[in-house]
PDB file of C-alpha atoms in Angstrom:
ATOM      1  CA  MET A  15     -43.357  -7.584  27.047  1.00 40.00           C
ATOM      2  CA  ASP A  16     -43.617  -9.899  24.052  1.00 47.00           C
ATOM      3  CA  PHE A  17     -42.259  -9.128  20.606  1.00 51.00           C
ATOM      4  CA  ASP A  18     -44.145 -10.014  17.421  1.00 52.00           C
ATOM      5  CA  SER A  19     -41.820 -11.699  14.980  1.00 49.00           C
ATOM      6  CA  GLU A  20     -42.332 -12.982  11.451  1.00 52.00           C
ATOM      7  CA  PHE A  21     -39.685 -15.611  11.992  1.00 50.00           C
ATOM      8  CA  GLY A  22     -41.206 -19.070  12.191  1.00 49.00           C
ATOM      9  CA  PRO A  23     -39.456 -22.092  13.689  1.00 48.00           C
ATOM     10  CA  ALA A  24     -36.636 -23.446  11.552  1.00 47.00           C
ATOM     11  CA  GLY A  25     -37.986 -25.923   9.046  1.00 48.00           C
ATOM     12  CA  ALA A  26     -41.597 -25.019   9.823  1.00 48.00           C
ATOM     13  CA  PRO A  27     -44.012 -25.962   7.029  1.00 50.00           C
ATOM     14  CA  ASN A  28     -45.341 -22.392   7.020  1.00 51.00           C
ATOM     15  CA  PRO A  29     -42.456 -19.995   7.766  1.00 54.00           C
ATOM     16  CA  GLY A  30     -44.805 -17.004   7.394  1.00 54.00           C
ATOM     17  CA  VAL A  31     -46.675 -17.896  10.597  1.00 51.00           C
ATOM     18  CA  ARG A  32     -46.054 -15.271  13.273  1.00 58.00           C
ATOM     19  CA  GLU A  33     -45.069 -16.313  16.748  1.00 65.00           C
ATOM     20  CA  ARG A  34     -44.571 -14.230  19.844  1.00 78.00           C
ATOM     21  CA  VAL A  35     -41.029 -14.047  21.206  1.00 79.00           C
ATOM     22  CA  SER A  36     -39.349 -11.862  23.779  1.00 86.00           C
ATOM     23  CA  PRO A  37     -37.597  -8.652  22.652  1.00 87.00           C
ATOM     24  CA  GLU A  38     -34.244 -10.279  23.371  1.00 87.00           C
ATOM     25  CA  GLU A  39     -35.091 -13.259  21.207  1.00 88.00           C
ATOM     26  CA  GLY A  40     -36.480 -10.991  18.500  1.00 87.00           C
ATOM     27  CA  LEU A  41     -33.312  -8.899  18.458  1.00 91.00           C
ATOM     28  CA  ALA A  42     -31.159 -12.027  18.257  1.00 91.00           C
ATOM     29  CA  LEU A  43     -33.235 -13.327  15.349  1.00 90.00           C
ATOM     30  CA  LEU A  44     -33.000 -10.026  13.469  1.00 91.00           C
ATOM     31  CA  LEU A  45     -29.244  -9.720  13.974  1.00 93.00           C
ATOM     32  CA  ASP A  46     -28.642 -13.338  12.993  1.00 92.00           C
ATOM     33  CA  ASP A  47     -30.711 -12.851   9.861  1.00 92.00           C
ATOM     34  CA  ALA A  48     -28.887  -9.622   8.978  1.00 93.00           C
ATOM     35  CA  GLU A  49     -25.535 -11.367   9.400  1.00 92.00           C
ATOM     36  CA  SER A  50     -26.662 -14.296   7.261  1.00 94.00           C
ATOM     37  CA  GLN A  51     -27.864 -11.976   4.520  1.00 94.00           C
ATOM     38  CA  HIS A  52     -24.571 -10.064   4.647  1.00 94.00           C
ATOM     39  CA  ILE A  53     -22.571 -13.269   4.196  1.00 94.00           C
ATOM     40  CA  GLU A  54     -24.840 -14.381   1.357  1.00 95.00           C
ATOM     41  CA  ALA A  55     -24.571 -10.996  -0.373  1.00 96.00           C
ATOM     42  CA  THR A  56     -20.782 -11.058  -0.063  1.00 95.00           C
ATOM     43  CA  GLN A  57     -20.684 -14.587  -1.435  1.00 96.00           C
ATOM     44  CA  ARG A  58     -22.863 -13.576  -4.385  1.00 96.00           C
ATOM     45  CA  ALA A  59     -20.703 -10.532  -5.156  1.00 96.00           C
ATOM     46  CA  VAL A  60     -17.518 -12.599  -5.132  1.00 97.00           C
ATOM     47  CA  GLY A  61     -19.293 -15.297  -7.122  1.00 97.00           C
ATOM     48  CA  ARG A  62     -20.304 -12.729  -9.724  1.00 97.00           C
ATOM     49  CA  ALA A  63     -16.676 -11.670 -10.168  1.00 97.00           C
ATOM     50  CA  SER A  64     -15.687 -15.319 -10.447  1.00 97.00           C
ATOM     51  CA  ARG A  65     -18.358 -16.063 -13.062  1.00 97.00           C
ATOM     52  CA  ILE A  66     -17.383 -12.988 -15.076  1.00 97.00           C
ATOM     53  CA  THR A  67     -13.780 -14.192 -15.132  1.00 97.00           C
ATOM     54  CA  ASP A  68     -14.832 -17.707 -16.106  1.00 97.00           C
ATOM     55  CA  ALA A  69     -16.963 -16.337 -18.940  1.00 97.00           C
ATOM     56  CA  ILE A  70     -14.100 -14.286 -20.375  1.00 96.00           C
ATOM     57  CA  GLU A  71     -11.683 -17.207 -20.106  1.00 96.00           C
ATOM     58  CA  LEU A  72     -14.218 -19.494 -21.800  1.00 96.00           C
ATOM     59  CA  ALA A  73     -14.594 -16.968 -24.615  1.00 95.00           C
ATOM     60  CA  ALA A  74     -10.805 -16.771 -24.989  1.00 94.00           C
ATOM     61  CA  ALA A  75     -10.542 -20.557 -25.084  1.00 95.00           C
ATOM     62  CA  ASN A  76     -13.260 -20.707 -27.752  1.00 95.00           C
ATOM     63  CA  PRO A  77     -12.708 -17.516 -29.769  1.00 93.00           C
ATOM     64  CA  TRP A  78     -14.862 -18.737 -32.658  1.00 92.00           C
ATOM     65  CA  ILE A  79     -17.928 -17.876 -30.556  1.00 92.00           C
ATOM     66  CA  TYR A  80     -17.265 -14.178 -31.119  1.00 91.00           C
ATOM     67  CA  ALA A  81     -14.514 -13.918 -33.700  1.00 85.00           C
ATOM     68  CA  GLY A  82     -14.843 -16.857 -36.059  1.00 82.00           C
ATOM     69  CA  VAL A  83     -11.444 -17.455 -37.659  1.00 77.00           C
ATOM     70  CA  ALA A  84     -10.339 -13.824 -37.653  1.00 77.00           C
ATOM     71  CA  ARG A  85      -6.754 -12.853 -36.958  1.00 82.00           C
ATOM     72  CA  ASP A  86      -6.169 -12.055 -33.288  1.00 89.00           C
ATOM     73  CA  ALA A  87      -9.318 -14.054 -32.596  1.00 92.00           C
ATOM     74  CA  VAL A  88      -8.504 -14.552 -28.908  1.00 92.00           C
ATOM     75  CA  ALA A  89      -8.044 -10.829 -28.253  1.00 92.00           C
ATOM     76  CA  ILE A  90     -11.192 -10.023 -30.207  1.00 93.00           C
ATOM     77  CA  ALA A  91     -13.174 -12.644 -28.276  1.00 94.00           C
ATOM     78  CA  GLU A  92     -11.983 -11.290 -24.933  1.00 94.00           C
ATOM     79  CA  ARG A  93     -12.907  -7.730 -25.883  1.00 94.00           C
ATOM     80  CA  ALA A  94     -16.308  -8.875 -27.129  1.00 95.00           C
ATOM     81  CA  ALA A  95     -16.969 -10.817 -23.915  1.00 96.00           C
ATOM     82  CA  VAL A  96     -15.992  -7.813 -21.793  1.00 96.00           C
ATOM     83  CA  PHE A  97     -18.281  -5.602 -23.864  1.00 95.00           C
ATOM     84  CA  GLU A  98     -21.225  -7.992 -23.504  1.00 96.00           C
ATOM     85  CA  ILE A  99     -20.720  -8.402 -19.761  1.00 97.00           C
ATOM     86  CA  ALA A 100     -20.473  -4.640 -19.287  1.00 96.00           C
ATOM     87  CA  ALA A 101     -23.665  -4.135 -21.281  1.00 96.00           C
ATOM     88  CA  ARG A 102     -25.603  -6.840 -19.450  1.00 97.00           C
ATOM     89  CA  LEU A 103     -24.540  -5.767 -15.962  1.00 96.00           C
ATOM     90  CA  HIS A 104     -24.452  -2.024 -16.660  1.00 96.00           C
ATOM     91  CA  LEU A 105     -20.810  -1.788 -15.624  1.00 94.00           C
ATOM     92  CA  PRO A 106     -17.975   0.250 -17.181  1.00 92.00           C
ATOM     93  CA  GLU A 107     -15.671  -1.932 -19.249  1.00 93.00           C
ATOM     94  CA  PRO A 108     -12.572  -0.876 -17.234  1.00 91.00           C
ATOM     95  CA  GLN A 109     -14.324  -2.069 -14.082  1.00 93.00           C
ATOM     96  CA  VAL A 110     -14.987  -5.455 -15.664  1.00 95.00           C
ATOM     97  CA  ARG A 111     -11.358  -5.763 -16.761  1.00 94.00           C
ATOM     98  CA  GLY A 112     -10.126  -4.723 -13.334  1.00 94.00           C
ATOM     99  CA  MET A 113     -12.391  -7.247 -11.654  1.00 95.00           C
ATOM    100  CA  VAL A 114     -11.106 -10.031 -13.890  1.00 96.00           C
ATOM    101  CA  SER A 115      -7.496  -9.071 -13.226  1.00 95.00           C
ATOM    102  CA  VAL A 116      -8.067  -9.210  -9.463  1.00 96.00           C
ATOM    103  CA  VAL A 117      -9.738 -12.619  -9.665  1.00 97.00           C
ATOM    104  CA  ARG A 118      -6.967 -14.091 -11.801  1.00 97.00           C
ATOM    105  CA  ILE A 119      -4.232 -12.854  -9.467  1.00 97.00           C
ATOM    106  CA  ALA A 120      -6.117 -13.942  -6.353  1.00 97.00           C
ATOM    107  CA  ARG A 121      -6.688 -17.429  -7.707  1.00 97.00           C
ATOM    108  CA  ALA A 122      -3.033 -17.809  -8.642  1.00 97.00           C
ATOM    109  CA  ASP A 123      -1.247 -16.052  -5.771  1.00 97.00           C
ATOM    110  CA  LEU A 124      -3.714 -15.704  -2.888  1.00 98.00           C
ATOM    111  CA  PRO A 125      -5.674 -18.971  -2.869  1.00 98.00           C
ATOM    112  CA  ALA A 126      -6.317 -18.960   0.888  1.00 98.00           C
ATOM    113  CA  LEU A 127      -7.790 -15.457   0.922  1.00 98.00           C
ATOM    114  CA  TRP A 128      -9.770 -16.213  -2.236  1.00 98.00           C
ATOM    115  CA  ALA A 129     -11.280 -19.284  -0.562  1.00 97.00           C
ATOM    116  CA  VAL A 130     -12.362 -17.139   2.415  1.00 97.00           C
ATOM    117  CA  ALA A 131     -13.942 -14.621   0.047  1.00 97.00           C
ATOM    118  CA  CYS A 132     -15.763 -17.326  -1.919  1.00 97.00           C
ATOM    119  CA  LYS A 133     -17.360 -18.509   1.320  1.00 96.00           C
ATOM    120  CA  GLY A 134     -18.681 -15.002   1.946  1.00 95.00           C
ATOM    121  CA  PHE A 135     -16.405 -14.130   4.859  1.00 96.00           C
ATOM    122  CA  ALA A 136     -14.368 -11.442   3.076  1.00 96.00           C
ATOM    123  CA  ALA A 137     -15.751  -8.881   0.640  1.00 96.00           C
ATOM    124  CA  PHE A 138     -14.270  -8.437  -2.814  1.00 97.00           C
ATOM    125  CA  ALA A 139     -12.727  -5.150  -1.646  1.00 96.00           C
ATOM    126  CA  TYR A 140     -10.526  -7.143   0.750  1.00 97.00           C
ATOM    127  CA  VAL A 141      -9.242  -9.210  -2.150  1.00 97.00           C
ATOM    128  CA  GLU A 142      -8.632  -6.092  -4.244  1.00 96.00           C
ATOM    129  CA  GLY A 143      -6.576  -4.546  -1.445  1.00 94.00           C
ATOM    130  CA  ALA A 144      -4.504  -7.672  -0.945  1.00 96.00           C
ATOM    131  CA  VAL A 145      -3.849  -8.070  -4.674  1.00 95.00           C
ATOM    132  CA  ALA A 146      -2.675  -4.471  -4.905  1.00 92.00           C
ATOM    133  CA  ALA A 147      -0.417  -4.887  -1.875  1.00 92.00           C
ATOM    134  CA  ILE A 148       1.587  -7.887  -3.107  1.00 92.00           C
ATOM    135  CA  VAL A 149       3.055  -5.799  -5.932  1.00 89.00           C
ATOM    136  CA  ALA A 150       5.779  -4.846  -3.476  1.00 87.00           C
ATOM    137  CA  LEU A 151       6.630  -8.507  -2.853  1.00 90.00           C
ATOM    138  CA  ARG A 152       7.084  -9.500  -6.470  1.00 89.00           C
ATOM    139  CA  PRO A 153      10.623  -9.968  -7.807  1.00 87.00           C
ATOM    140  CA  ALA A 154      12.066  -7.508 -10.285  1.00 81.00           C
ATOM    141  CA  PRO A 155      12.168  -8.603 -13.937  1.00 84.00           C
ATOM    142  CA  GLY A 156      15.155 -10.852 -14.536  1.00 87.00           C
ATOM    143  CA  ALA A 157      15.584 -11.704 -10.850  1.00 86.00           C
ATOM    144  CA  ASP A 158      17.601 -14.825 -10.055  1.00 90.00           C
ATOM    145  CA  GLN A 159      16.033 -18.078  -8.930  1.00 93.00           C
ATOM    146  CA  ALA A 160      16.741 -17.517  -5.225  1.00 92.00           C
ATOM    147  CA  THR A 161      15.117 -14.087  -5.252  1.00 90.00           C
ATOM    148  CA  THR A 162      12.112 -15.396  -7.134  1.00 92.00           C
ATOM    149  CA  ALA A 163      11.703 -18.253  -4.643  1.00 94.00           C
ATOM    150  CA  ALA A 164      11.993 -15.886  -1.680  1.00 94.00           C
ATOM    151  CA  SER A 165       9.344 -13.653  -3.224  1.00 94.00           C
ATOM    152  CA  ALA A 166       6.997 -16.611  -3.732  1.00 95.00           C
ATOM    153  CA  ASP A 167       7.494 -17.649  -0.099  1.00 96.00           C
ATOM    154  CA  ALA A 168       6.746 -14.111   1.090  1.00 96.00           C
ATOM    155  CA  ILE A 169       3.527 -13.971  -0.932  1.00 96.00           C
ATOM    156  CA  ALA A 170       2.473 -17.387   0.407  1.00 97.00           C
ATOM    157  CA  THR A 171       3.107 -16.195   3.967  1.00 97.00           C
ATOM    158  CA  PHE A 172       1.151 -13.024   3.271  1.00 97.00           C
ATOM    159  CA  ASP A 173      -1.766 -15.038   1.880  1.00 98.00           C
ATOM    160  CA  ALA A 174      -1.935 -17.330   4.894  1.00 97.00           C
ATOM    161  CA  LYS A 175      -1.846 -14.462   7.394  1.00 97.00           C
ATOM    162  CA  VAL A 176      -4.416 -12.219   5.718  1.00 97.00           C
ATOM    163  CA  ALA A 177      -6.773 -15.154   5.134  1.00 97.00           C
ATOM    164  CA  GLU A 178      -6.639 -15.886   8.848  1.00 97.00           C
ATOM    165  CA  VAL A 179      -7.757 -12.399   9.918  1.00 97.00           C
ATOM    166  CA  ALA A 180      -9.919 -11.172   7.011  1.00 96.00           C
ATOM    167  CA  SER A 181     -13.240 -12.318   8.455  1.00 95.00           C
ATOM    168  CA  ALA A 182     -12.559 -10.680  11.829  1.00 95.00           C
ATOM    169  CA  LEU A 183     -11.520  -7.187  10.659  1.00 96.00           C
ATOM    170  CA  SER A 184     -13.277  -4.198   9.171  1.00 95.00           C
ATOM    171  CA  LEU A 185     -12.031  -3.128   5.756  1.00 95.00           C
ATOM    172  CA  THR A 186     -10.103  -0.200   7.269  1.00 95.00           C
ATOM    173  CA  ALA A 187      -8.443  -2.418   9.868  1.00 96.00           C
ATOM    174  CA  PHE A 188      -7.712  -5.056   7.232  1.00 97.00           C
ATOM    175  CA  ARG A 189      -5.963  -2.519   5.010  1.00 94.00           C
ATOM    176  CA  ALA A 190      -3.853  -1.338   7.938  1.00 94.00           C
ATOM    177  CA  ARG A 191      -2.913  -4.957   8.770  1.00 96.00           C
ATOM    178  CA  VAL A 192      -2.046  -5.615   5.121  1.00 95.00           C
ATOM    179  CA  ARG A 193       0.163  -2.544   5.000  1.00 92.00           C
ATOM    180  CA  ARG A 194       2.101  -3.533   8.136  1.00 93.00           C
ATOM    181  CA  LEU A 195       2.498  -7.126   6.974  1.00 95.00           C
ATOM    182  CA  VAL A 196       3.790  -6.138   3.548  1.00 92.00           C
ATOM    183  CA  GLU A 197       6.240  -3.703   5.120  1.00 89.00           C
ATOM    184  CA  GLN A 198       7.599  -6.519   7.305  1.00 92.00           C
ATOM    185  CA  LEU A 199       7.853  -9.011   4.460  1.00 93.00           C
ATOM    186  CA  ALA A 200       9.324  -6.453   2.063  1.00 90.00           C
ATOM    187  CA  ALA A 201      12.007  -5.633   4.639  1.00 88.00           C
ATOM    188  CA  LEU A 202      12.913  -9.335   4.857  1.00 89.00           C
ATOM    189  CA  LEU A 203      13.269  -9.332   1.070  1.00 87.00           C
ATOM    190  CA  GLY A 204      15.525  -6.307   1.256  1.00 84.00           C
ATOM    191  CA  VAL A 205      13.025  -3.968  -0.405  1.00 72.00           C
ATOM    192  CA  ASP A 206      13.508  -0.310   0.512  1.00 64.00           C
ATOM    193  CA  ALA A 207      10.526   1.123   2.425  1.00 55.00           C
ATOM    194  CA  ALA A 208      10.254   4.163   0.161  1.00 63.00           C
ATOM    195  CA  SER A 209      10.321   1.954  -2.920  1.00 66.00           C
ATOM    196  CA  TRP A 210       7.610  -0.226  -1.421  1.00 58.00           C
ATOM    197  CA  ARG A 211       5.379   2.743  -0.647  1.00 63.00           C
ATOM    198  CA  HIS A 212       5.841   4.055  -4.185  1.00 69.00           C
ATOM    199  CA  ALA A 213       5.058   0.659  -5.705  1.00 66.00           C
ATOM    200  CA  THR A 214       1.924   0.468  -3.579  1.00 64.00           C
ATOM    201  CA  ALA A 215       0.878   3.991  -4.519  1.00 69.00           C
ATOM    202  CA  MET A 216       1.349   3.151  -8.194  1.00 73.00           C
ATOM    203  CA  THR A 217      -1.452   0.596  -7.907  1.00 67.00           C
ATOM    204  CA  GLU A 218      -3.821   3.433  -6.960  1.00 68.00           C
ATOM    205  CA  ARG A 219      -3.302   5.387 -10.199  1.00 75.00           C
ATOM    206  CA  ARG A 220      -6.554   6.723 -11.581  1.00 74.00           C
ATOM    207  CA  VAL A 221      -8.271   9.586 -13.374  1.00 80.00           C
ATOM    208  CA  ILE A 222     -11.397  11.130 -11.896  1.00 77.00           C
ATOM    209  CA  VAL A 223     -13.966  13.321 -13.652  1.00 76.00           C
ATOM    210  CA  GLU A 224     -16.270  15.205 -11.300  1.00 74.00           C
ATOM    211  CA  PRO A 225     -19.173  17.050 -12.930  1.00 78.00           C
ATOM    212  CA  SER A 226     -19.599  20.660 -11.877  1.00 77.00           C
ATOM    213  CA  VAL A 227     -22.205  23.197 -13.021  1.00 75.00           C
ATOM    214  CA  ASP A 228     -22.884  25.085 -16.255  1.00 77.00           C
ATOM    215  CA  GLY A 229     -21.461  22.382 -18.472  1.00 79.00           C
ATOM    216  CA  MET A 230     -18.136  22.226 -16.618  1.00 85.00           C
ATOM    217  CA  SER A 231     -16.251  19.404 -14.890  1.00 82.00           C
ATOM    218  CA  TRP A 232     -13.209  18.936 -12.690  1.00 82.00           C
ATOM    219  CA  VAL A 233     -10.591  16.444 -13.907  1.00 83.00           C
ATOM    220  CA  GLY A 234      -8.120  14.956 -11.461  1.00 79.00           C
ATOM    221  CA  ALA A 235      -5.407  12.347 -11.884  1.00 82.00           C
ATOM    222  CA  LEU A 236      -3.293  10.397  -9.424  1.00 82.00           C
ATOM    223  CA  VAL A 237      -0.016   9.766 -11.269  1.00 79.00           C
ATOM    224  CA  PRO A 238       3.702   9.629 -10.429  1.00 82.00           C
ATOM    225  CA  THR A 239       5.051  13.056  -9.515  1.00 82.00           C
ATOM    226  CA  VAL A 240       7.554  13.027 -12.382  1.00 79.00           C
ATOM    227  CA  LYS A 241       4.762  12.568 -14.885  1.00 82.00           C
ATOM    228  CA  ALA A 242       2.605  15.169 -13.174  1.00 80.00           C
ATOM    229  CA  VAL A 243       5.373  17.769 -13.402  1.00 81.00           C
ATOM    230  CA  ALA A 244       5.995  16.911 -17.048  1.00 82.00           C
ATOM    231  CA  PHE A 245       2.284  17.196 -17.756  1.00 81.00           C
ATOM    232  CA  MET A 246       2.078  20.658 -16.172  1.00 85.00           C
ATOM    233  CA  ARG A 247       5.142  21.871 -18.066  1.00 82.00           C
ATOM    234  CA  ARG A 248       3.689  20.685 -21.363  1.00 84.00           C
ATOM    235  CA  LEU A 249       0.305  22.184 -20.565  1.00 82.00           C
ATOM    236  CA  THR A 250       1.886  25.508 -19.602  1.00 81.00           C
ATOM    237  CA  ALA A 251       4.035  25.578 -22.740  1.00 79.00           C
ATOM    238  CA  THR A 252       1.006  24.823 -24.911  1.00 80.00           C
ATOM    239  CA  ALA A 253      -1.034  27.544 -23.221  1.00 75.00           C
ATOM    240  CA  LYS A 254       1.703  30.141 -23.727  1.00 75.00           C
ATOM    241  CA  HIS A 255       1.635  29.546 -27.470  1.00 74.00           C
ATOM    242  CA  LEU A 256      -2.110  30.068 -27.726  1.00 72.00           C
ATOM    243  CA  PRO A 257      -3.652  33.492 -28.409  1.00 72.00           C
ATOM    244  CA  LYS A 258      -5.046  35.045 -25.244  1.00 64.00           C
ATOM    245  CA  VAL A 259      -8.617  34.659 -26.451  1.00 58.00           C
ATOM    246  CA  GLU A 260      -8.129  30.867 -26.683  1.00 57.00           C
ATOM    247  CA  ARG A 261      -6.648  30.454 -23.189  1.00 54.00           C
ATOM    248  CA  HIS A 262     -10.020  30.689 -21.461  1.00 56.00           C
TER     249      HIS A 262
END
């Protein structure tokens, strides 16, 4: 049985001409096209993050565009650029800032993985996960030269290894590989496993607002346990000092 396909021969003068192919050939064409579109979409998404970062850095390098000769012109220009980008792309400003931070770190510390992503073979989420993970490999403030060098070597090794496998793994599998690799490299640096897990968890801090019904919402926060306990104690103490009619 033949399969009607809208795919014309490569380079055909009229690509809209239909030709009859077998179901097997039609399936191969559809899957190849889907894969190509996926790579192109990934490349565009990473490219968007890259262009956003370039725009903010250009604004910071030429603050007069937004801020004239005002004091703190660079900071003002960066904030203005973030605001304009968020407005144009309908993105929250924190998301824009987070995206820029990831791009800057990836360019500086994970050049191999960033190159893979720019070619469309690793989604931006892969880069975000890798950037968050290398927190555990960074030296402590004031570390000596040998420790700093060892940390840089560990991050370079991490970059090379994750860049090699990123295009072949699902995001879930990639995150698991990243976690195991960082654990191994952190152990070589003498970083305690519990400290590494806490440092990694700290990168996931966030506040979530989930709308409910009747004008109500749930608010949740992922924060260090010490701060969570302190928050609850303060909230409880404040509530106890309120009249009962104001506690509800």
